[in-house]
Tab-separated table of N, CA and C in Angstrom:
chain	number	residue	atom	x	y	z
A	1	MET	N	0.855	-0.737	-0.183
A	1	MET	CA	-0.269	0.248	-0.349
A	1	MET	C	1.120	1.066	0.106
A	2	MET	N	1.478	1.170	0.475
A	2	MET	CA	2.527	2.761	0.488
A	2	MET	C	3.818	2.736	-1.136
A	3	GLY	N	3.645	1.577	-1.019
A	3	GLY	CA	4.733	1.967	-2.696
A	3	GLY	C	3.176	2.384	-3.796
A	4	LEU	N	1.818	2.672	-3.370
A	4	LEU	CA	1.253	2.863	-3.807
A	4	LEU	C	1.008	4.760	-3.820
A	5	LEU	N	0.427	4.540	-2.460
A	5	LEU	CA	0.599	6.255	-1.996
A	5	LEU	C	2.239	6.906	-2.566
A	6	GLN	N	2.769	6.393	-2.599
A	6	GLN	CA	5.036	7.188	-2.424
A	6	GLN	C	4.327	7.267	-4.169
A	7	GLN	N	3.755	6.532	-4.915
A	7	GLN	CA	3.247	6.869	-6.399
A	7	GLN	C	3.018	7.488	-6.617
A	8	VAL	N	2.046	7.764	-6.194
A	8	VAL	CA	1.120	8.738	-6.221
A	8	VAL	C	1.407	10.219	-6.216
A	9	SER	N	2.040	10.203	-4.646
A	9	SER	CA	2.895	11.499	-4.089
A	9	SER	C	3.890	11.728	-5.893
A	10	ILE	N	4.519	11.048	-5.724
A	10	ILE	CA	5.723	11.885	-6.643
A	10	ILE	C	4.828	12.292	-8.333
A	11	TRP	N	3.919	11.447	-8.541
A	11	TRP	CA	3.661	11.939	-9.927
A	11	TRP	C	2.546	12.567	-9.785
A	12	ALA	N	1.809	13.038	-8.563
A	12	ALA	CA	0.759	13.966	-8.780
A	12	ALA	C	1.085	15.237	-9.589
A	13	ILE	N	2.113	15.908	-9.103
A	13	ILE	CA	2.462	17.739	-9.705
A	13	ILE	C	2.310	17.278	-11.237
A	14	PRO	N	3.591	16.208	-11.311
A	14	PRO	CA	3.458	16.257	-13.051
A	14	PRO	C	2.113	15.694	-14.096
A	15	ALA	N	1.349	15.510	-13.376
A	15	ALA	CA	-0.003	14.914	-13.484
A	15	ALA	C	-0.757	16.193	-13.607
A	16	LEU	N	-0.460	17.358	-12.678
A	16	LEU	CA	-1.495	17.936	-12.507
A	16	LEU	C	-0.828	19.196	-13.982
A	17	LEU	N	0.487	19.550	-14.104
A	17	LEU	CA	1.110	19.886	-14.929
A	17	LEU	C	1.098	19.519	-16.576
A	18	PHE	N	0.325	18.244	-16.727
A	18	PHE	CA	0.332	17.738	-18.044
A	18	PHE	C	-1.189	17.768	-18.559
A	19	PHE	N	-2.367	17.307	-18.111
A	19	PHE	CA	-3.809	17.192	-17.773
A	19	PHE	C	-4.408	18.972	-17.351
A	20	ILE	N	-3.734	19.995	-16.971
A	20	ILE	CA	-4.457	20.990	-16.803
A	20	ILE	C	-4.333	21.372	-18.577
A	21	PRO	N	-3.012	22.034	-18.659
A	21	PRO	CA	-3.100	22.264	-20.302
A	21	PRO	C	-3.741	21.507	-21.256
A	22	VAL	N	-3.809	20.582	-21.306
A	22	VAL	CA	-4.461	18.945	-21.790
A	22	VAL	C	-6.073	19.791	-22.026
A	23	ILE	N	-6.438	20.093	-21.203
A	23	ILE	CA	-8.245	19.552	-20.637
A	23	ILE	C	-8.645	21.690	-21.014
A	24	GLY	N	-7.322	22.541	-20.806
A	24	GLY	CA	-7.249	23.792	-21.666
A	24	GLY	C	-8.211	24.061	-23.407
A	25	PHE	N	-6.921	22.967	-23.315
A	25	PHE	CA	-6.706	23.045	-25.265
A	25	PHE	C	-7.842	22.294	-25.520
A	26	LEU	N	-8.392	21.155	-24.980
A	26	LEU	CA	-9.934	20.570	-25.109
A	26	LEU	C	-11.088	21.636	-25.080
A	27	ARG	N	-11.331	22.113	-24.555
A	27	ARG	CA	-12.058	23.296	-24.102
A	27	ARG	C	-12.026	24.580	-25.093
A	28	GLY	N	-11.162	25.056	-25.991
A	28	GLY	CA	-10.156	25.152	-26.619
A	28	GLY	C	-9.920	26.787	-26.390
A	29	VAL	N	-9.118	26.800	-25.744
A	29	VAL	CA	-8.465	27.804	-24.809
A	29	VAL	C	-7.022	27.679	-25.311
A	30	HIS	N	-6.699	28.827	-25.731
A	30	HIS	CA	-5.469	28.965	-26.391
A	30	HIS	C	-4.574	29.171	-25.186
A	31	VAL	N	-4.111	28.083	-24.616
A	31	VAL	CA	-2.926	27.554	-23.632
A	31	VAL	C	-1.731	28.346	-23.288
A	32	TYR	N	-1.318	28.373	-24.565
A	32	TYR	CA	-0.286	29.395	-24.176
A	32	TYR	C	0.145	30.862	-24.147
A	33	GLU	N	-1.043	31.309	-24.937
A	33	GLU	CA	-1.893	32.720	-24.686
A	33	GLU	C	-1.855	33.427	-22.800
A	34	ALA	N	-2.807	31.681	-22.794
A	34	ALA	CA	-3.103	32.266	-21.124
A	34	ALA	C	-2.456	32.122	-20.342
A	35	PHE	N	-0.837	31.294	-20.872
A	35	PHE	CA	-0.133	31.453	-19.597
A	35	PHE	C	0.516	32.487	-19.615
A	36	VAL	N	0.890	32.774	-21.173
A	36	VAL	CA	1.610	34.631	-21.064
A	36	VAL	C	0.770	35.564	-20.639
A	37	GLU	N	-0.435	35.588	-20.344
A	37	GLU	CA	-1.458	36.539	-19.876
A	37	GLU	C	-0.532	36.801	-18.743
A	38	GLY	N	-1.350	35.209	-18.107
A	38	GLY	CA	-1.041	35.172	-16.599
A	38	GLY	C	-0.553	34.873	-16.188
A	39	ALA	N	1.105	35.531	-16.584
A	39	ALA	CA	2.557	35.408	-16.359
A	39	ALA	C	2.842	37.091	-16.142
A	40	GLU	N	2.834	37.758	-16.931
A	40	GLU	CA	2.223	38.833	-17.625
A	40	GLU	C	1.681	39.265	-15.741
A	41	GLU	N	0.461	39.484	-16.064
A	41	GLU	CA	-0.242	40.066	-14.798
A	41	GLU	C	0.718	39.138	-13.447
A	42	GLY	N	0.943	38.433	-13.403
A	42	GLY	CA	1.977	38.110	-12.158
A	42	GLY	C	3.190	39.003	-11.789
A	43	PHE	N	3.637	39.681	-13.519
A	43	PHE	CA	5.382	40.135	-13.078
A	43	PHE	C	4.422	41.464	-12.685
A	44	ASN	N	3.780	42.040	-12.845
A	44	ASN	CA	2.878	43.241	-12.981
A	44	ASN	C	2.611	43.116	-10.819
A	45	THR	N	1.908	42.301	-10.789
A	45	THR	CA	1.454	42.480	-9.199
A	45	THR	C	2.981	42.415	-8.589
A	46	ALA	N	3.765	41.373	-9.045
A	46	ALA	CA	5.169	41.528	-8.490
A	46	ALA	C	5.626	42.771	-8.396
A	47	ILE	N	5.922	43.728	-9.062
A	47	ILE	CA	6.362	45.535	-9.035
A	47	ILE	C	5.816	45.650	-8.037
A	48	ARG	N	4.148	45.770	-8.182
A	48	ARG	CA	3.516	46.669	-7.383
A	48	ARG	C	3.639	46.320	-5.475
A	49	ILE	N	4.299	45.369	-5.485
A	49	ILE	CA	3.624	44.790	-3.905
A	49	ILE	C	5.929	44.870	-3.259
A	50	ILE	N	7.157	45.028	-4.489
A	50	ILE	CA	7.611	45.603	-3.935
A	50	ILE	C	7.850	46.738	-3.126
A	51	PRO	N	7.580	47.581	-3.365
A	51	PRO	CA	8.056	48.727	-2.138
A	51	PRO	C	7.360	48.689	-0.625
A	52	PHE	N	5.852	47.738	-0.458
A	52	PHE	CA	5.369	47.087	0.409
A	52	PHE	C	5.969	45.600	1.661
A	53	LEU	N	7.358	44.911	0.380
A	53	LEU	CA	8.023	43.916	1.214
A	53	LEU	C	8.677	44.621	1.094
A	54	VAL	N	9.619	45.436	0.629
A	54	VAL	CA	10.390	46.226	0.975
A	54	VAL	C	10.972	46.489	2.674
A	55	GLY	N	9.584	47.626	2.207
A	55	GLY	CA	9.570	48.246	3.826
A	55	GLY	C	9.373	47.395	4.861
A	56	MET	N	8.125	46.291	4.823
A	56	MET	CA	8.510	45.273	5.735
A	56	MET	C	9.450	44.788	6.582
A	57	LEU	N	10.647	43.972	5.207
A	57	LEU	CA	11.256	43.632	5.750
A	57	LEU	C	12.484	44.650	6.179
A	58	VAL	N	12.309	45.513	5.952
A	58	VAL	CA	13.177	46.990	6.494
A	58	VAL	C	12.700	47.042	8.169
A	59	ALA	N	11.320	46.877	8.484
A	59	ALA	CA	10.642	47.574	9.719
A	59	ALA	C	11.013	45.693	10.668
A	60	ILE	N	11.157	44.622	9.958
A	60	ILE	CA	10.951	43.595	10.895
A	60	ILE	C	12.850	43.691	11.192
A	61	SER	N	13.655	43.858	10.471
A	61	SER	CA	15.259	44.016	10.871
A	61	SER	C	15.899	44.681	11.706
A	62	VAL	N	15.298	45.658	11.689
A	62	VAL	CA	15.217	46.722	12.713
A	62	VAL	C	15.068	46.455	13.404
A	63	PHE	N	13.753	45.994	14.381
A	63	PHE	CA	12.834	44.892	15.367
A	63	PHE	C	13.860	44.368	15.794
A	64	LYS	N	14.614	43.348	14.846
A	64	LYS	CA	15.199	42.271	16.037
A	64	LYS	C	16.580	42.616	15.520
A	65	ALA	N	17.181	43.919	15.089
A	65	ALA	CA	18.609	44.005	15.144
A	65	ALA	C	19.538	44.840	16.507
A	66	SER	N	17.537	45.483	16.676
A	66	SER	CA	17.262	46.566	17.567
A	66	SER	C	17.817	46.027	19.029
A	67	GLY	N	16.952	44.976	19.492
A	67	GLY	CA	17.129	43.950	20.401
A	67	GLY	C	15.135	43.986	21.097
A	68	ALA	N	14.497	44.123	20.231
A	68	ALA	CA	13.054	45.299	21.145
A	68	ALA	C	12.641	44.062	20.596
A	69	LEU	N	13.117	42.737	20.043
A	69	LEU	CA	12.453	41.688	19.744
A	69	LEU	C	12.278	40.780	21.410
A	70	ASP	N	13.709	40.286	21.664
A	70	ASP	CA	14.001	40.331	23.128
A	70	ASP	C	13.643	40.843	24.456
A	71	ALA	N	13.473	41.809	23.996
A	71	ALA	CA	12.940	42.788	24.987
A	71	ALA	C	11.726	42.592	25.765
A	72	MET	N	10.985	42.851	24.449
A	72	MET	CA	8.971	42.579	24.571
A	72	MET	C	8.989	40.984	25.257
A	73	ALA	N	10.132	39.940	24.239
A	73	ALA	CA	10.166	38.164	25.010
A	73	ALA	C	10.478	38.518	26.893
A	74	GLY	N	11.053	39.360	27.180
A	74	GLY	CA	11.607	39.607	28.114
A	74	GLY	C	10.808	39.944	29.573
A	75	ILE	N	9.273	41.322	28.535
A	75	ILE	CA	8.829	41.864	28.904
A	75	ILE	C	7.702	40.586	29.463
A	76	MET	N	7.368	40.013	28.503
A	76	MET	CA	5.986	39.065	29.061
A	76	MET	C	6.253	37.244	29.183
A	77	GLU	N	7.381	37.634	29.615
A	77	GLU	CA	7.855	36.177	30.219
A	77	GLU	C	7.251	35.974	31.834
A	78	PRO	N	6.477	36.868	32.627
A	78	PRO	CA	5.952	36.479	33.606
A	78	PRO	C	4.655	35.901	33.388
A	79	VAL	N	3.996	36.263	32.223
A	79	VAL	CA	2.447	35.660	32.277
A	79	VAL	C	2.662	34.927	31.331
A	80	THR	N	3.874	33.883	30.428
A	80	THR	CA	3.724	33.826	29.616
A	80	THR	C	3.884	31.513	29.781
A	81	SER	N	4.978	32.256	31.760
A	81	SER	CA	5.190	31.263	32.885
A	81	SER	C	3.773	30.770	33.110
A	82	LEU	N	3.480	31.395	33.252
A	82	LEU	CA	1.719	30.814	34.032
A	82	LEU	C	1.448	30.241	32.705
A	83	LEU	N	1.474	30.167	31.708
A	83	LEU	CA	0.445	29.655	30.417
A	83	LEU	C	1.420	28.030	30.196
A	84	HIS	N	2.469	28.032	30.403
A	84	HIS	CA	3.799	26.514	30.200
A	84	HIS	C	4.222	26.660	29.371
A	85	PHE	N	3.859	28.620	29.027
A	85	PHE	CA	4.687	28.787	27.676
A	85	PHE	C	6.147	29.640	27.644
A	86	PRO	N	7.327	27.793	27.309
A	86	PRO	CA	8.929	28.325	27.720
A	86	PRO	C	9.225	30.002	26.940
A	87	GLY	N	9.931	30.612	27.397
A	87	GLY	CA	10.263	31.904	27.563
A	87	GLY	C	10.951	31.516	25.962
A	88	GLU	N	11.518	30.559	25.818
A	88	GLU	CA	12.176	30.275	24.605
A	88	GLU	C	11.499	30.613	23.456
A	89	VAL	N	9.851	29.674	23.265
A	89	VAL	CA	9.669	30.011	21.895
A	89	VAL	C	9.047	31.275	22.279
A	90	LEU	N	8.983	32.865	23.553
A	90	LEU	CA	8.066	33.488	22.956
A	90	LEU	C	8.248	34.199	21.904
A	91	PRO	N	9.842	34.362	21.344
A	91	PRO	CA	10.436	35.122	20.147
A	91	PRO	C	9.858	34.568	18.916
A	92	LEU	N	9.346	33.339	18.793
A	92	LEU	CA	8.953	32.781	17.757
A	92	LEU	C	6.975	33.487	17.457
A	93	GLY	N	6.697	32.775	18.946
A	93	GLY	CA	4.988	33.738	18.620
A	93	GLY	C	5.557	35.103	18.833
A	94	ILE	N	6.352	36.127	18.774
A	94	ILE	CA	6.742	37.673	19.005
A	94	ILE	C	6.546	37.385	16.726
A	95	MET	N	7.689	37.214	16.651
A	95	MET	CA	7.658	37.161	14.880
A	95	MET	C	7.183	36.579	14.031
A	96	ARG	N	5.992	35.401	14.234
A	96	ARG	CA	5.137	34.881	13.888
A	96	ARG	C	4.216	35.514	12.399
A	97	PRO	N	4.080	36.861	13.093
A	97	PRO	CA	2.216	37.966	12.796
A	97	PRO	C	3.080	38.672	12.081
A	98	LEU	N	4.769	38.856	12.358
A	98	LEU	CA	5.260	40.070	11.442
A	98	LEU	C	6.174	38.897	10.016
A	99	SER	N	6.677	38.059	10.725
A	99	SER	CA	7.285	37.359	9.127
A	99	SER	C	7.273	35.559	8.921
A	100	GLY	N	6.561	35.105	7.856
A	100	GLY	CA	6.843	33.878	7.858
A	100	GLY	C	8.181	33.607	7.518
A	101	GLY	N	9.977	33.896	6.888
A	101	GLY	CA	10.864	33.317	7.215
A	101	GLY	C	11.175	34.154	8.411
A	102	GLY	N	10.941	34.554	8.722
A	102	GLY	CA	12.204	35.292	10.732
A	102	GLY	C	11.543	34.402	11.499
A	103	ALA	N	10.142	33.736	11.299
A	103	ALA	CA	9.714	33.120	12.004
A	103	ALA	C	10.072	31.498	12.104
A	104	LEU	N	10.056	31.181	10.956
A	104	LEU	CA	10.731	29.633	10.590
A	104	LEU	C	12.233	29.362	10.687
A	105	GLY	N	12.913	30.760	10.696
A	105	GLY	CA	14.165	30.437	10.554
A	105	GLY	C	14.168	30.230	12.513
A	106	ILE	N	13.335	30.921	13.069
A	106	ILE	CA	13.475	30.878	15.057
A	106	ILE	C	13.075	28.908	15.428
A	107	ALA	N	12.477	29.081	14.560
A	107	ALA	CA	11.642	27.364	14.946
A	107	ALA	C	12.540	26.333	14.605
A	108	ALA	N	13.258	26.975	13.618
A	108	ALA	CA	14.216	25.694	13.062
A	108	ALA	C	16.035	25.711	14.380
A	109	GLY	N	16.074	27.204	14.732
A	109	GLY	CA	16.734	27.150	15.531
A	109	GLY	C	16.635	25.993	17.187
A	110	LEU	N	14.919	26.584	17.508
A	110	LEU	CA	14.581	26.043	18.494
A	110	LEU	C	14.038	24.307	18.510
A	111	ILE	N	14.936	23.915	17.749
A	111	ILE	CA	14.101	22.838	16.811
A	111	ILE	C	15.423	22.138	16.756
A	112	LYS	N	16.345	22.573	16.147
A	112	LYS	CA	18.006	22.023	16.285
A	112	LYS	C	18.775	22.217	17.538
A	113	THR	N	17.795	22.660	18.353
A	113	THR	CA	18.813	23.484	19.873
A	113	THR	C	18.035	22.490	20.476
A	114	TYR	N	16.642	22.271	20.918
A	114	TYR	CA	16.032	21.187	22.089
A	114	TYR	C	15.907	19.999	21.285
A	115	GLY	N	15.653	19.673	20.060
A	115	GLY	CA	15.315	18.212	19.037
A	115	GLY	C	13.511	18.036	18.603
A	116	PRO	N	13.353	17.822	18.074
A	116	PRO	CA	11.751	17.765	17.562
A	116	PRO	C	11.095	17.318	18.099
A	117	ASP	N	11.639	16.491	19.019
A	117	ASP	CA	10.394	16.026	19.993
A	117	ASP	C	10.535	15.755	21.249
A	118	SER	N	11.217	17.313	22.123
A	118	SER	CA	10.996	17.311	22.492
A	118	SER	C	9.601	18.950	22.924
A	119	TYR	N	8.975	19.319	23.490
A	119	TYR	CA	7.715	19.919	24.526
A	119	TYR	C	8.320	21.574	23.800
A	120	ILE	N	9.586	21.981	23.515
A	120	ILE	CA	9.152	23.035	23.118
A	120	ILE	C	9.779	22.963	21.327
A	121	GLY	N	10.161	21.767	20.853
A	121	GLY	CA	10.108	21.874	18.928
A	121	GLY	C	8.739	21.751	18.845
A	122	LEU	N	8.220	20.620	19.328
A	122	LEU	CA	6.756	20.418	19.347
A	122	LEU	C	5.663	21.428	19.041
A	123	LEU	N	6.090	22.457	20.363
A	123	LEU	CA	5.363	23.999	20.475
A	123	LEU	C	5.549	24.829	19.335
A	124	ALA	N	6.912	24.748	18.617
A	124	ALA	CA	7.366	25.587	17.698
A	124	ALA	C	6.875	25.063	16.447
A	125	SER	N	6.768	23.992	16.477
A	125	SER	CA	6.028	23.561	14.818
A	125	SER	C	4.607	23.753	15.241
A	126	THR	N	4.098	23.620	15.697
A	126	THR	CA	2.669	23.138	15.873
A	126	THR	C	1.959	24.362	15.558
A	127	MET	N	2.774	25.597	16.260
A	127	MET	CA	2.733	27.240	16.751
A	127	MET	C	3.313	27.842	14.636
A	128	GLN	N	4.281	27.592	13.830
A	128	GLN	CA	4.072	27.343	12.743
A	128	GLN	C	2.859	27.059	11.364
A	129	GLY	N	2.158	26.099	12.349
A	129	GLY	CA	1.131	25.521	11.011
A	129	GLY	C	0.365	25.968	11.521
A	130	SER	N	-0.033	26.686	12.843
A	130	SER	CA	-1.711	26.859	13.101
A	130	SER	C	-1.809	28.538	13.354
A	131	THR	N	-0.746	29.499	13.022
A	131	THR	CA	-0.952	31.075	13.488
A	131	THR	C	-0.349	31.248	11.421
A	132	ASP	N	-0.478	32.680	11.334
A	132	ASP	CA	-0.383	32.880	10.110
A	132	ASP	C	1.037	34.525	10.377
A	133	THR	N	1.017	34.653	9.072
A	133	THR	CA	1.496	35.990	9.220
A	133	THR	C	1.141	37.374	8.874
A	134	THR	N	0.116	37.502	9.409
A	134	THR	CA	-0.901	39.006	9.822
A	134	THR	C	-0.430	40.347	9.407
A	135	PHE	N	0.469	40.679	10.099
A	135	PHE	CA	1.051	41.803	9.477
A	135	PHE	C	1.254	41.864	7.895
A	136	TYR	N	2.289	40.565	7.230
A	136	TYR	CA	2.755	40.135	5.910
A	136	TYR	C	1.737	40.790	5.365
A	137	VAL	N	0.589	39.963	5.893
A	137	VAL	CA	-0.784	39.846	5.096
A	137	VAL	C	-0.817	41.366	4.226
A	138	LEU	N	-1.838	41.923	5.457
A	138	LEU	CA	-1.525	42.923	5.880
A	138	LEU	C	-1.077	44.298	4.903
A	139	THR	N	0.368	44.172	4.616
A	139	THR	CA	1.012	45.021	4.373
A	139	THR	C	0.812	44.368	2.779
A	140	VAL	N	1.727	43.428	2.077
A	140	VAL	CA	2.250	43.227	1.145
A	140	VAL	C	1.116	43.149	0.092
A	141	TYR	N	-0.214	42.158	1.230
A	141	TYR	CA	-1.630	42.035	-0.001
A	141	TYR	C	-2.306	43.046	-0.011
A	142	PHE	N	-2.131	43.029	0.800
A	142	PHE	CA	-3.844	44.550	1.046
A	142	PHE	C	-3.240	45.855	0.402
A	143	GLY	N	-1.811	46.065	0.584
A	143	GLY	CA	-1.822	46.927	0.230
A	143	GLY	C	-0.930	46.762	-1.289
A	144	SER	N	-0.797	45.460	-1.615
A	144	SER	CA	-1.271	45.553	-3.304
A	144	SER	C	-2.015	45.771	-4.594
A	145	VAL	N	-3.007	46.141	-3.663
A	145	VAL	CA	-4.246	45.871	-4.857
A	145	VAL	C	-5.343	47.246	-4.091
A	146	GLY	N	-4.395	47.791	-3.179
A	146	GLY	CA	-4.809	49.136	-2.685
A	146	GLY	C	-6.061	49.794	-0.790
A	147	ILE	N	-5.965	48.198	-0.546
A	147	ILE	CA	-6.974	48.234	0.291
A	147	ILE	C	-6.479	49.402	2.108
A	148	VAL	N	-6.575	49.864	1.773
A	148	VAL	CA	-6.496	50.620	3.122
A	148	VAL	C	-7.430	50.988	4.412
A	149	ARG	N	-8.260	50.432	4.681
A	149	ARG	CA	-8.663	50.774	5.883
A	149	ARG	C	-8.824	48.840	6.206
A	150	TYR	N	-8.315	48.469	6.745
A	150	TYR	CA	-8.321	47.175	7.474
A	150	TYR	C	-7.708	46.729	8.832
A	151	ARG	N	-8.695	47.524	9.671
A	151	ARG	CA	-8.756	47.959	11.169
A	151	ARG	C	-8.905	46.549	11.585
A	152	TYR	N	-10.559	46.023	11.325
A	152	TYR	CA	-11.056	44.894	11.596
A	152	TYR	C	-10.123	43.682	11.372
A	153	SER	N	-9.615	43.801	9.778
A	153	SER	CA	-8.611	42.374	9.025
A	153	SER	C	-7.689	42.571	10.481
A	154	LEU	N	-6.985	43.309	10.634
A	154	LEU	CA	-6.336	43.240	12.225
A	154	LEU	C	-6.410	42.959	12.989
A	155	ALA	N	-7.206	43.209	13.483
A	155	ALA	CA	-8.090	42.618	15.667
A	155	ALA	C	-8.145	41.410	14.516
A	156	VAL	N	-8.906	40.643	13.970
A	156	VAL	CA	-9.507	39.432	13.643
A	156	VAL	C	-7.614	38.374	13.355
A	157	GLY	N	-7.151	38.925	12.636
A	157	GLY	CA	-6.003	38.241	11.948
A	157	GLY	C	-4.880	37.942	13.586
A	158	LEU	N	-5.368	38.982	14.145
A	158	LEU	CA	-4.312	39.036	15.863
A	158	LEU	C	-5.451	38.354	17.232
A	159	ILE	N	-6.336	37.788	16.459
A	159	ILE	CA	-6.915	36.775	17.520
A	159	ILE	C	-7.034	35.766	17.182
A	160	ALA	N	-6.264	35.544	15.872
A	160	ALA	CA	-6.771	34.362	14.873
A	160	ALA	C	-5.191	33.526	15.535
A	161	ASP	N	-4.403	34.676	15.207
A	161	ASP	CA	-3.176	34.232	16.051
A	161	ASP	C	-2.488	33.725	17.166
A	162	ILE	N	-3.430	34.781	18.426
A	162	ILE	CA	-3.554	34.236	19.689
A	162	ILE	C	-4.161	32.815	20.171
A	163	THR	N	-4.908	32.673	19.396
A	163	THR	CA	-5.946	31.760	19.167
A	163	THR	C	-5.043	30.376	19.033
A	164	GLY	N	-4.938	30.729	18.183
A	164	GLY	CA	-3.587	29.724	17.578
A	164	GLY	C	-2.564	29.210	18.177
A	165	LEU	N	-2.008	30.544	19.098
A	165	LEU	CA	-1.216	30.065	19.873
A	165	LEU	C	-1.561	29.624	21.186
A	166	LEU	N	-2.422	29.988	21.310
A	166	LEU	CA	-2.925	29.529	22.743
A	166	LEU	C	-3.477	27.875	22.072
A	167	ALA	N	-3.691	27.515	21.838
A	167	ALA	CA	-4.139	26.157	21.194
A	167	ALA	C	-3.378	25.307	20.416
A	168	SER	N	-1.749	25.730	20.141
A	168	SER	CA	-0.524	24.857	20.326
A	168	SER	C	-0.122	24.826	21.818
A	169	VAL	N	0.075	25.863	22.413
A	169	VAL	CA	0.065	25.746	23.846
A	169	VAL	C	-0.710	24.253	24.110
A	170	TYR	N	-1.891	24.490	24.330
A	170	TYR	CA	-2.984	23.529	24.872
A	170	TYR	C	-2.397	22.296	24.369
A	171	ILE	N	-2.783	22.064	23.248
A	171	ILE	CA	-2.019	20.820	22.030
A	171	ILE	C	-0.889	19.440	22.673
A	172	CYS	N	0.073	20.672	22.918
A	172	CYS	CA	1.517	20.147	23.076
A	172	CYS	C	1.443	20.021	24.915
A	173	ASN	N	0.944	20.738	25.296
A	173	ASN	CA	0.979	20.040	26.815
A	173	ASN	C	-0.014	18.554	26.907
A	174	ARG	N	-1.082	18.590	26.096
A	174	ARG	CA	-1.886	17.739	26.082
A	174	ARG	C	-1.184	15.946	25.432
A	175	HIS	N	-0.128	16.490	24.666
A	175	HIS	CA	0.963	15.520	24.035
A	175	HIS	C	1.577	14.918	25.179
A	176	ASP	N	2.381	15.472	26.278
A	176	ASP	CA	2.970	14.907	27.317
A	176	ASP	C	2.273	14.589	27.714
A	177	LEU	N	1.162	14.205	28.331
A	177	LEU	CA	0.408	13.796	29.186
A	177	LEU	C	0.837	12.400	28.674
């Protein structure tokens, strides 16, 4: 059975890359022209989001390099210790809404240091999968299409991030039982 699943896994993407153009052709779509038009649209979108992306990356770099991330983690540690949330993982909880790449780097460092099966490793992995890059989404995606009133989106995104963080702590604590 595992051999069949592995073969399906290996051939899934090549099959999609083959069948989508074939189905488009059979439906009378000019496949190459549609592809080029989509690529041009994607390129124009990339050009529009570059200023927002650069601004966000610079702000994150300044936040980390200034020591503000570590200071914020230190201030929040008394509260997080009551929740069985280790201080080592707190920078990940702070960075995750800001930057997926930065959060991934922190998570990788935690897993390398403490191991993937440790409480900290499990918590970091679970947090990576159950929270989102809220500020990145608002800055890059909302900015690229001109959305300027995103107050409610910010509130809901941060509530979802906090819920994901708390759920991760609960799930990983239950795992240790």
